[in-house]
Short mmCIF file of C-alpha atoms and ligand atoms in Angstrom, two decimals:
data_model
loop_
_atom_site.label_atom_id
_atom_site.label_comp_id
_atom_site.label_asym_id
_atom_site.label_seq_id
_atom_site.Cartn_x
_atom_site.Cartn_y
_atom_site.Cartn_z
CA MET A 252 -6.02 -5.81 -5.76
CA SER A 253 -8.31 -4.30 -3.88
CA LEU A 254 -8.45 -0.44 -3.92
CA ARG A 255 -8.92 1.78 -0.58
CA GLY A 256 -11.20 4.71 -2.37
CA ASP A 257 -14.92 5.03 -2.38
CA TYR A 258 -15.78 4.51 -5.92
CA ASN A 259 -19.44 4.42 -5.47
CA LEU A 260 -20.09 8.01 -5.65
CA ALA A 261 -17.90 8.29 -8.79
CA ALA A 262 -19.24 9.19 -12.23
CA SER A 263 -18.23 7.27 -15.35
CA ASP A 264 -15.27 8.72 -15.88
CA PHE A 265 -14.58 8.02 -12.39
CA SER A 266 -14.62 11.78 -11.23
CA VAL A 267 -16.10 12.72 -7.80
CA GLU A 268 -16.53 16.18 -5.94
CA GLN A 269 -13.45 16.90 -3.81
CA ASP A 270 -15.62 17.78 -0.85
CA TRP A 271 -13.22 19.66 0.83
CA SER A 272 -14.69 20.83 4.29
CA ALA A 273 -15.03 17.28 4.61
CA TYR A 274 -11.63 17.13 5.88
CA GLY A 275 -10.54 17.18 9.12
CA GLU A 276 -8.20 19.03 11.13
CA GLU A 277 -6.02 16.39 11.62
CA GLU A 278 -5.65 15.73 7.81
CA HIS A 279 -4.83 18.97 7.35
CA ALA A 280 -2.40 19.05 10.29
CA LEU A 281 -1.12 15.61 8.45
CA TYR A 282 -0.69 17.31 4.94
CA ARG A 283 1.59 20.03 6.19
CA ARG A 284 3.68 17.99 8.15
CA LEU A 285 4.44 15.99 4.90
CA PHE A 286 4.61 19.72 3.09
CA GLU A 287 7.03 21.13 5.08
CA ARG A 288 9.35 17.68 5.25
CA GLN A 289 9.25 17.56 1.65
CA SER A 290 9.55 21.25 1.19
CA LYS A 291 13.13 21.29 2.82
CA LEU A 292 14.37 18.64 0.38
CA VAL A 293 13.17 19.72 -2.96
CA ALA A 294 15.14 22.83 -2.74
CA ARG A 295 18.31 20.71 -3.38
CA TYR A 296 17.02 17.98 -5.25
CA ALA A 297 13.82 18.99 -7.76
CA CYS A 298 14.22 20.33 -11.09
CA PRO A 299 13.91 24.02 -11.53
CA GLU A 300 10.95 23.84 -13.27
CA TRP A 301 8.98 22.54 -10.46
CA ILE A 302 10.62 24.89 -7.88
CA ASP A 303 9.52 27.85 -9.90
CA ALA A 304 6.02 26.50 -9.93
CA VAL A 305 5.45 25.53 -6.35
CA ALA A 306 6.44 28.94 -5.63
CA GLY A 307 3.55 30.45 -7.22
CA LEU A 308 1.16 27.89 -5.53
CA ASP A 309 -0.41 28.83 -2.32
CA ALA A 310 -0.39 24.98 -1.16
CA GLY A 311 1.57 24.51 2.14
CA GLY A 312 -1.65 25.59 4.32
CA GLY A 313 -3.24 22.11 4.22
CA ILE A 314 -4.86 20.02 1.73
CA PRO A 315 -5.46 22.03 -1.46
CA ARG A 316 -8.73 22.94 -2.99
CA PHE A 317 -8.47 21.44 -6.18
CA ASP A 318 -10.91 23.92 -7.72
CA ALA A 319 -9.07 26.88 -6.74
CA VAL A 320 -5.67 25.53 -8.26
CA SER A 321 -7.78 24.34 -11.52
CA ARG A 322 -8.29 28.02 -12.01
CA GLN A 323 -4.49 29.14 -11.68
CA LEU A 324 -3.63 25.91 -14.07
CA ARG A 325 -6.36 26.83 -16.69
CA ALA A 326 -4.75 30.28 -16.93
CA LYS A 327 -1.45 29.23 -17.28
CA THR A 328 -1.36 25.99 -19.31
CA GLY A 329 -5.08 25.30 -20.13
CA TRP A 330 -4.65 21.89 -18.16
CA GLU A 331 -7.04 21.39 -14.65
CA ILE A 332 -7.24 18.88 -11.54
CA VAL A 333 -10.27 16.15 -11.55
CA ALA A 334 -10.91 14.53 -8.58
CA VAL A 335 -11.06 10.91 -8.06
CA PRO A 336 -11.12 8.24 -5.76
CA GLY A 337 -8.06 6.59 -6.10
CA LEU A 338 -5.93 4.41 -9.00
CA ILE A 339 -8.86 4.49 -12.02
CA PRO A 340 -8.46 2.18 -15.56
CA ASP A 341 -6.40 2.66 -18.12
CA GLU A 342 -8.67 4.27 -20.65
CA ALA A 343 -10.48 6.97 -18.14
CA PHE A 344 -7.14 7.96 -16.98
CA PHE A 345 -5.75 8.60 -20.47
CA THR A 346 -9.15 10.15 -21.62
CA HIS A 347 -8.44 12.54 -18.82
CA LEU A 348 -4.77 13.24 -20.01
CA ALA A 349 -5.85 13.47 -23.13
CA ASN A 350 -8.51 16.44 -22.31
CA ARG A 351 -5.71 17.97 -20.22
CA ARG A 352 -7.22 16.84 -17.23
CA PHE A 353 -5.26 15.28 -14.14
CA PRO A 354 -6.21 13.28 -11.86
CA VAL A 355 -5.82 13.87 -8.19
CA THR A 356 -6.84 11.02 -5.44
CA VAL A 357 -9.05 12.96 -3.00
CA TRP A 358 -7.95 11.14 0.14
CA LEU A 359 -4.95 11.58 2.63
CA ARG A 360 -2.81 8.62 3.63
CA THR A 361 -2.84 7.81 7.67
CA PRO A 362 -0.36 9.14 10.30
CA GLU A 363 1.16 5.78 9.79
CA GLU A 364 1.93 6.10 6.28
CA PHE A 365 3.90 9.08 6.82
CA ASP A 366 6.90 7.74 5.20
CA TYR A 367 5.63 5.10 2.69
CA ILE A 368 2.45 4.62 0.85
CA VAL A 369 1.52 1.69 -1.77
CA GLU A 370 -1.61 3.38 -3.34
CA PRO A 371 -1.13 7.29 -4.57
CA ASP A 372 -2.79 9.67 -2.46
CA VAL A 373 -3.54 13.52 -2.40
CA PHE A 374 -0.24 14.27 -1.27
CA HIS A 375 1.56 12.59 -3.92
CA ASP A 376 -0.49 13.02 -6.52
CA PHE A 377 -0.97 16.75 -6.01
CA PHE A 378 2.31 17.85 -4.56
CA GLY A 379 4.19 15.49 -7.16
CA HIS A 380 2.62 15.97 -9.91
CA VAL A 381 0.71 19.20 -10.10
CA PRO A 382 3.28 21.63 -10.03
CA LEU A 383 5.03 20.88 -13.19
CA LEU A 384 1.37 21.20 -14.83
CA PHE A 385 2.71 24.77 -14.61
CA ASP A 386 5.44 24.38 -17.25
CA PRO A 387 4.24 24.75 -20.77
CA VAL A 388 6.72 22.20 -22.38
CA TYR A 389 6.04 19.29 -19.35
CA ALA A 390 1.94 20.12 -19.98
CA ASP A 391 2.34 19.48 -23.48
CA HIS A 392 4.24 16.70 -22.96
CA LEU A 393 1.96 15.12 -20.50
CA HIS A 394 -0.91 15.93 -23.07
CA GLU A 395 0.24 14.21 -25.80
CA TYR A 396 0.87 11.36 -23.67
CA GLY A 397 -2.48 10.97 -22.57
CA LYS A 398 -3.23 10.73 -26.62
CA GLY A 399 -0.69 8.25 -26.76
CA GLY A 400 -2.14 6.12 -24.08
CA LEU A 401 -5.47 5.84 -26.03
CA LYS A 402 -3.82 4.78 -29.18
CA ALA A 403 -1.50 2.48 -26.95
CA MET A 404 -4.79 1.07 -26.03
CA ARG A 405 -5.91 -0.05 -29.58
CA LEU A 406 -2.42 -1.53 -30.23
CA ASP A 407 -2.07 -3.59 -27.02
CA ALA A 408 0.89 -1.76 -26.14
CA VAL A 409 -0.19 0.14 -22.73
CA LYS A 410 2.32 -2.31 -20.68
CA MET A 411 5.24 -0.74 -22.79
CA LEU A 412 4.06 3.02 -22.70
CA ALA A 413 3.41 1.99 -19.02
CA ARG A 414 6.93 1.87 -18.36
CA LEU A 415 7.46 5.23 -20.31
CA TYR A 416 5.69 6.73 -17.41
CA TRP A 417 7.25 4.97 -14.54
CA TYR A 418 10.76 5.86 -15.98
CA THR A 419 9.95 9.54 -16.54
CA ILE A 420 6.65 11.00 -15.20
CA GLU A 421 7.26 9.08 -11.70
CA PHE A 422 10.45 8.51 -11.80
CA GLY A 423 12.46 10.60 -14.05
CA LEU A 424 15.76 12.95 -13.68
CA MET A 425 17.22 15.66 -15.08
CA ARG A 426 20.54 17.08 -15.84
CA THR A 427 20.83 21.05 -14.88
CA PRO A 428 23.06 23.63 -14.40
CA GLN A 429 22.61 22.98 -10.95
CA GLY A 430 23.97 19.46 -11.29
CA LEU A 431 21.43 16.11 -11.02
CA ARG A 432 17.62 16.91 -9.99
CA ALA A 433 14.35 15.08 -9.78
CA TYR A 434 11.19 15.87 -12.05
CA GLY A 435 9.53 12.54 -11.51
CA ALA A 436 6.43 12.55 -9.03
CA GLY A 437 7.09 9.53 -7.10
CA LEU A 438 10.60 10.93 -6.03
CA VAL A 439 9.44 14.71 -5.69
CA SER A 440 6.91 13.32 -3.05
CA SER A 441 9.13 10.73 -1.49
CA GLY A 442 10.48 11.28 1.67
CA GLY A 443 13.23 9.17 1.52
CA GLU A 444 13.76 8.26 -2.33
CA LEU A 445 14.50 11.96 -3.31
CA ALA A 446 17.81 12.27 -1.75
CA HIS A 447 18.90 8.73 -2.50
CA CYS A 448 18.23 9.02 -6.17
CA ILE A 449 20.47 11.89 -6.40
CA GLU A 450 23.14 11.04 -4.02
CA SER A 451 23.40 7.53 -3.29
CA PRO A 452 26.28 5.56 -5.69
CA GLU A 453 24.09 2.21 -5.74
CA PRO A 454 21.30 3.09 -8.37
CA LYS A 455 22.63 3.56 -12.31
CA ARG A 456 21.62 6.67 -13.69
CA LEU A 457 21.40 6.23 -17.62
CA PRO A 458 20.94 8.92 -20.14
CA PHE A 459 17.28 8.55 -21.54
CA ASP A 460 16.79 5.99 -24.05
CA LEU A 461 12.78 5.59 -25.39
CA GLU A 462 13.14 2.27 -26.59
CA ARG A 463 15.42 0.87 -23.49
CA ALA A 464 12.84 2.84 -21.28
CA LEU A 465 9.69 0.79 -22.96
CA ARG A 466 11.40 -2.25 -22.49
CA THR A 467 12.54 -1.95 -18.75
CA ASP A 468 10.26 -3.78 -16.03
CA TYR A 469 9.98 -2.02 -12.80
CA ARG A 470 9.50 -2.44 -9.24
CA ILE A 471 6.57 -0.65 -7.11
CA ASP A 472 7.97 -1.75 -3.55
CA ARG A 473 11.22 -0.29 -3.43
CA TYR A 474 13.54 2.19 -4.00
CA GLN A 475 14.34 1.92 -8.12
CA THR A 476 17.55 0.64 -8.96
CA THR A 477 17.88 2.52 -12.64
CA TYR A 478 17.11 5.98 -13.11
CA PHE A 479 16.76 7.69 -16.89
CA VAL A 480 18.11 10.91 -17.12
CA ILE A 481 16.92 13.71 -19.47
CA GLU A 482 18.47 17.05 -20.30
CA SER A 483 15.27 18.85 -20.59
CA PHE A 484 11.60 18.51 -21.18
CA ALA A 485 12.03 19.38 -24.53
CA GLN A 486 14.27 16.50 -24.99
CA LEU A 487 11.63 14.29 -23.53
CA MET A 488 9.02 15.62 -26.42
CA ARG A 489 11.23 15.50 -29.34
CA ALA A 490 12.18 12.00 -28.29
CA THR A 491 8.31 10.86 -27.63
CA GLU A 492 7.13 12.90 -30.88
CA PRO A 493 7.52 10.11 -33.66
CA ASP A 494 4.81 7.44 -34.10
CA PHE A 495 4.99 4.69 -31.82
CA THR A 496 3.33 2.37 -33.62
CA PRO A 497 6.55 0.50 -35.41
CA ILE A 498 8.34 1.20 -31.98
CA TYR A 499 6.15 -1.12 -30.50
CA ALA A 500 6.22 -3.55 -33.59
CA LYS A 501 9.66 -3.76 -33.08
CA LEU A 502 9.95 -4.32 -29.08
CA ARG A 503 6.99 -6.40 -28.74
CA PRO A 504 8.94 -9.60 -29.63
CA LEU A 505 11.81 -8.95 -27.49
CA PRO A 506 12.26 -9.94 -23.83
CA ALA A 507 11.65 -7.17 -21.53
CA LEU A 508 14.58 -5.95 -19.56
CA GLU A 509 15.59 -6.48 -15.33
CA PRO A 510 14.79 -3.20 -13.53
N1 LIG B 866 4.45 9.64 -29.70
C1 LIG B 866 3.45 8.40 -29.33
C2 LIG B 866 2.95 8.08 -30.02
O1 LIG B 866 2.90 8.07 -31.88
C3 LIG B 866 2.69 9.29 -28.37
C4 LIG B 866 3.14 9.80 -27.16
C5 LIG B 866 3.57 10.74 -27.24
C6 LIG B 866 3.87 9.08 -25.97
C7 LIG B 866 4.25 11.50 -25.78
C8 LIG B 866 4.39 9.14 -25.00
C9 LIG B 866 4.81 10.50 -24.68
O2 LIG B 866 2.06 6.78 -29.80
CO1 CO B 867 2.11 9.31 -9.73
#
């Protein structure tokens, strides 16, 4: 797969400068349009932790300045944003998370990609992922995930662990007093799937099951047909706390499950 970002200027940890002044006015305007469409949806469909966090974030005026948001994040949960050219290799990604650094892509989609984009861009990465880093439990969970990723590399289990990321961090649902809500970044940043994942009668919505998530393949090019529902970030944290070494060993010989 050829990636769209410019990796030439990246450091060995794949970080780059954000160079905020290089964004054009049309790019800020496109970001604002994405932000406005999505803000109307999240009030009804995103989990309360996400909504609370975004209220304190001055993020709708255009493409955000990562350094300013990193200052707020460091004070709240010790996380920071690191600018990257796009998708980065597993080891670099897990190392950033294991050090409480969240990689955010610097470039923005084109106007033609308003509704759909294949690779994560700054809107997906920032709007989808960054608000929840202000939630202390989620923030700790993602840190543990990063350390777990480095461990999974040693155990040759990244494929299984990546499925867990997909069904939680990207496409997870949560049961709340207001009903079903989304917390996965792929949902929260999606113009179409955010309402679909809550309202549509079509997809399966299963109670979160660690082993099943680790075994279930996923499709990246269509709405999900299965979502896993957590009760809270504390539940997710508890469920993923045990040592995965014996779980990987047990699941490895079993066939993967259909999406
Ligand atoms: N507990 C997992 C392990 O031992 C690490 C992990 C934590 C994975 C949180 C995912 C989320 O490998
Ligand atoms: Co993402």
